[in-house]
Coordinates of C-alpha atoms in Angstrom, one line a residue:
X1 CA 0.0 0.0 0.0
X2 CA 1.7 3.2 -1.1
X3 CA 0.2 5.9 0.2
X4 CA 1.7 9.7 0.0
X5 CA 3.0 11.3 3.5
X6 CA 0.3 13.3 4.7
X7 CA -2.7 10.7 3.2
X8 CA -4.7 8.7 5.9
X9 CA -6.6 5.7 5.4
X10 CA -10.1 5.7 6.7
X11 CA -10.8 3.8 10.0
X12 CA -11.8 0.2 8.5
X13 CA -9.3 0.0 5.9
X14 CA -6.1 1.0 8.3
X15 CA -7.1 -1.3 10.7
X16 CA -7.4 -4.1 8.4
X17 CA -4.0 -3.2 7.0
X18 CA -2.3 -2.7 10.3
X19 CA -3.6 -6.0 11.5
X20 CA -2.7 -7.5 8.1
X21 CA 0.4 -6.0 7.5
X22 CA 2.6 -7.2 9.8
X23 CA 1.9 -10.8 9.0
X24 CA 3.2 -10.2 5.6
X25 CA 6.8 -9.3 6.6
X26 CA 8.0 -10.9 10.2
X27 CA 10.3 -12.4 10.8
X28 CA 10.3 -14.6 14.4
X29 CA 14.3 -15.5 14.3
X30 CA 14.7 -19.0 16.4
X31 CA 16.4 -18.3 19.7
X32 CA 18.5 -21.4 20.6
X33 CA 19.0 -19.7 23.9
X34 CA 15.5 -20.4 24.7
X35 CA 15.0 -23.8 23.3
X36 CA 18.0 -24.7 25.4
X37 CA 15.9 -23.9 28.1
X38 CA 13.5 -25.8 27.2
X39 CA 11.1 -22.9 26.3
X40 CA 9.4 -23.0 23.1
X41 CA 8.1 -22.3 20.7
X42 CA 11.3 -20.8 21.2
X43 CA 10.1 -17.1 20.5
X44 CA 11.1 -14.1 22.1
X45 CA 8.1 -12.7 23.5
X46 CA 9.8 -9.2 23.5
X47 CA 9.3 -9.4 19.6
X48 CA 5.8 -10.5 19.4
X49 CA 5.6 -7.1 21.4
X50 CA 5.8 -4.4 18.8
X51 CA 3.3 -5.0 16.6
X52 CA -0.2 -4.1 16.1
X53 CA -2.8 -6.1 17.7
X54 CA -4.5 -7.9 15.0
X55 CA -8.6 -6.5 14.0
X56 CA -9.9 -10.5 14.2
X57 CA -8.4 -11.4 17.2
X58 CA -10.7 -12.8 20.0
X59 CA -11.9 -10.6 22.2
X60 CA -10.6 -12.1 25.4
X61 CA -7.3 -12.0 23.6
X62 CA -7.6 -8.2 22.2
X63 CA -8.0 -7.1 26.4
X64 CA -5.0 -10.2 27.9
X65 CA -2.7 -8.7 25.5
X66 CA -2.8 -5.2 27.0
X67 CA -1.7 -6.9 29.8
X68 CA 0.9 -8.8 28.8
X69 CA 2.0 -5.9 26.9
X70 CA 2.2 -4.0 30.0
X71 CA 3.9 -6.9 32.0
X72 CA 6.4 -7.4 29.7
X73 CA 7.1 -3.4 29.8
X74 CA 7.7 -3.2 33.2
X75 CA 9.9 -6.4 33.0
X76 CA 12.4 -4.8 30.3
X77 CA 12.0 -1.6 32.1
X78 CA 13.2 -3.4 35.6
X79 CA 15.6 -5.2 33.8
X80 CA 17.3 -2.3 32.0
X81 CA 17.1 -0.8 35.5
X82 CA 18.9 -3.1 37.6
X83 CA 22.0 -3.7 34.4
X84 CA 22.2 0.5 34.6
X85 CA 22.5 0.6 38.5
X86 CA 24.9 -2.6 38.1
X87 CA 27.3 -0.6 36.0
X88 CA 26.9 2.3 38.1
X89 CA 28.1 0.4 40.8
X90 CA 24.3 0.8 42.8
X91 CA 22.4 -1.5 44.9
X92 CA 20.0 -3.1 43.3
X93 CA 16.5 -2.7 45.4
X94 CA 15.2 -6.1 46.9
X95 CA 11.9 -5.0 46.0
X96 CA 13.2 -4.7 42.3
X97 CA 15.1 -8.2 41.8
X98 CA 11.6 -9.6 43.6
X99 CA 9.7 -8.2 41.5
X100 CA 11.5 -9.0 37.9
X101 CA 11.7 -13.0 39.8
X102 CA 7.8 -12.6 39.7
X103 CA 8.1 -11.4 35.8
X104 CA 10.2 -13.8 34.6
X105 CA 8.2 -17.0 36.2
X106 CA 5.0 -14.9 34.9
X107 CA 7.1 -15.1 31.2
X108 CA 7.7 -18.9 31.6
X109 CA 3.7 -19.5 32.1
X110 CA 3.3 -18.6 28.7
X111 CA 5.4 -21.4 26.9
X112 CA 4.2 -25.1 26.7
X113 CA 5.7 -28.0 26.2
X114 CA 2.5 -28.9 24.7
X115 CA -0.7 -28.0 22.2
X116 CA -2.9 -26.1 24.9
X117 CA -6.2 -24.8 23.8
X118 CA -7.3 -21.7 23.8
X119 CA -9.6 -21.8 26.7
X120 CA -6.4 -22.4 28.6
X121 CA -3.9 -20.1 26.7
X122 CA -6.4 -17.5 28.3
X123 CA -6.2 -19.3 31.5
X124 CA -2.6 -19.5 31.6
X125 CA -2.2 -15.7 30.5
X126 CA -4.7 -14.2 33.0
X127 CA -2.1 -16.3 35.4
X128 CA 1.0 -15.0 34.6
X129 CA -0.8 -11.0 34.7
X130 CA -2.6 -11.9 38.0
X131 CA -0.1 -13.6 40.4
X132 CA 3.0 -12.7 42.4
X133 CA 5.6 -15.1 42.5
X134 CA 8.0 -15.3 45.2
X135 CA 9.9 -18.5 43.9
X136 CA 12.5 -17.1 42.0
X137 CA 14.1 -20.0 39.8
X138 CA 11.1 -22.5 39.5
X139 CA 12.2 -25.7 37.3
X140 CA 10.7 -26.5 34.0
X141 CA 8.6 -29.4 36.1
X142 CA 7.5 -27.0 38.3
X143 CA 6.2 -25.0 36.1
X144 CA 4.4 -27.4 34.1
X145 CA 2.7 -28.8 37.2
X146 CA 1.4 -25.1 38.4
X147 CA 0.7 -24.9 34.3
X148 CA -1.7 -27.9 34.9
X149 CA -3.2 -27.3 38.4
X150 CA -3.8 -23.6 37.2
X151 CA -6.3 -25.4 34.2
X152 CA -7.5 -27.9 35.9
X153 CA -9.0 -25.3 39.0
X154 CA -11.3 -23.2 36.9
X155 CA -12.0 -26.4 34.1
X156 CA -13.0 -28.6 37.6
X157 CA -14.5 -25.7 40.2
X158 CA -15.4 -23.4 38.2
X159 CA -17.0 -24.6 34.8
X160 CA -19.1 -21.2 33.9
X161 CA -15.8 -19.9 33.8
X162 CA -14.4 -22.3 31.6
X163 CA -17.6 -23.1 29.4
X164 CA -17.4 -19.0 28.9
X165 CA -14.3 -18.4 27.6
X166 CA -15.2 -20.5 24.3
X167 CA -18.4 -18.1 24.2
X168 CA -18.3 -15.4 21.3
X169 CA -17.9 -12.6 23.5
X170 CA -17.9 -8.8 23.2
X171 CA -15.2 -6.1 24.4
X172 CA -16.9 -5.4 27.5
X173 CA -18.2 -9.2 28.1
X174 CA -14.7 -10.5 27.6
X175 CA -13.6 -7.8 30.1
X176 CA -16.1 -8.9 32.6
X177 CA -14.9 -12.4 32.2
X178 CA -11.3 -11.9 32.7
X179 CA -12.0 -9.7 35.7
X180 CA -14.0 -12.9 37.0
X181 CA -11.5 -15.1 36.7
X182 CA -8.8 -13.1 38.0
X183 CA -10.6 -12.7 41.0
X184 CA -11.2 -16.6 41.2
X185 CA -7.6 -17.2 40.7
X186 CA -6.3 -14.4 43.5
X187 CA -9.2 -16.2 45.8
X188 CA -7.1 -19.4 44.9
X189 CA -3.8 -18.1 45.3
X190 CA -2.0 -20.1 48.8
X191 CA -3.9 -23.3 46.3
X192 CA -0.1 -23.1 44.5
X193 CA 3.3 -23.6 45.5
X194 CA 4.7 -21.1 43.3
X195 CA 2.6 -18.3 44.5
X196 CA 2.9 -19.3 48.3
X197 CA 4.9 -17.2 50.3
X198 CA 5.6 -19.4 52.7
X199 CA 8.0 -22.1 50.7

């Protein structure tokens, strides 16, 4: 689409192409750093980060990604933080290192070792925005186990929930939802090892 500097699409139009557009020249580079890990699809969410949120995406998506966007802000923000005061020769705040701990288990509930579905893709995501995590260095087991006890709490206990979030939903009743369950998961909280203070 060429367009001259000062023309502007109308509405419909640029948000199809900004929602197209970007699909028709990424490029996700493999990060062997990750897969080493263990992590995959071995994508650097950081990169999924600056693009456009795509017009057709699920509602319940469209309102978890401004979220995650925001999570992940604050963690390369923190992160940035703590390698300046590092090289300045400053103390890093215990409040800070805690709190990019939290971030970066909250980043490792968002990769699977296996097809999830999208019920608990949202599930998972509404998680990793939600909780606290005091455990700093979780293994890859333990992450996978609070992955599945995480899933199996709102399919088991909480199946309006569940059956909802495969409903065709609009902005403000995918809000709604998400506030739901975030509040059922925080209720649920001292239910998981990784977000118990006390191991």
């Amino acid at each position: 689409l060429d367009l001259a500097p000062g023309d502007e699409l109308a509405t419909v139009p640029r948000d199809l192409w900004r929602s197209t557009e970007p699909s028709l020249d990424i490029c996700l580079n493999f990060r062997h750093g990750l897969a080493s890990k263990g992590v995959y699809p071995a994508i650097d969410l950081d990169v999924l980060n600056t693009t456009y949120a795509a017009t057709f995406q699920l509602p319940v998506l469209r309102v978890l990604r401004g979220e995650l966007r925001g999570l992940l802000r604050r963690s390369n923000s923190l992160k940035e933080k703590l390698a300046t005061g590092k090289d300045l020769g400053f103390q890093a705040e215990v409040e800070d290192v805690d709190s990019l701990g939290s971030d970066t288990v909250a980043r490792a509930l968002l990769t699977q070792s296996k097809l999830c579905s999208m019920r608990e893709v949202v599930v998972l995501a509404c998680a990793s925005v939600v909780f606290y995590f005091p455990r700093q260095r979780p293994s890859r087991s333990e992450v996978a186990a609070f992955q599945a006890e995480v899933v199996d709490l709102i399919r088991s206990y909480y199946p309006s929930i569940w059956e909802a979030l495969d409903r065709d939903l609009s902005d403000e009743e995918a809000r709604r939802l998400l506030q739901e369950l975030g509040e059922v998961l925080l209720q649920n909280r001292h239910v998981f090892q990784l977000t118990r203070l006390d191991v």
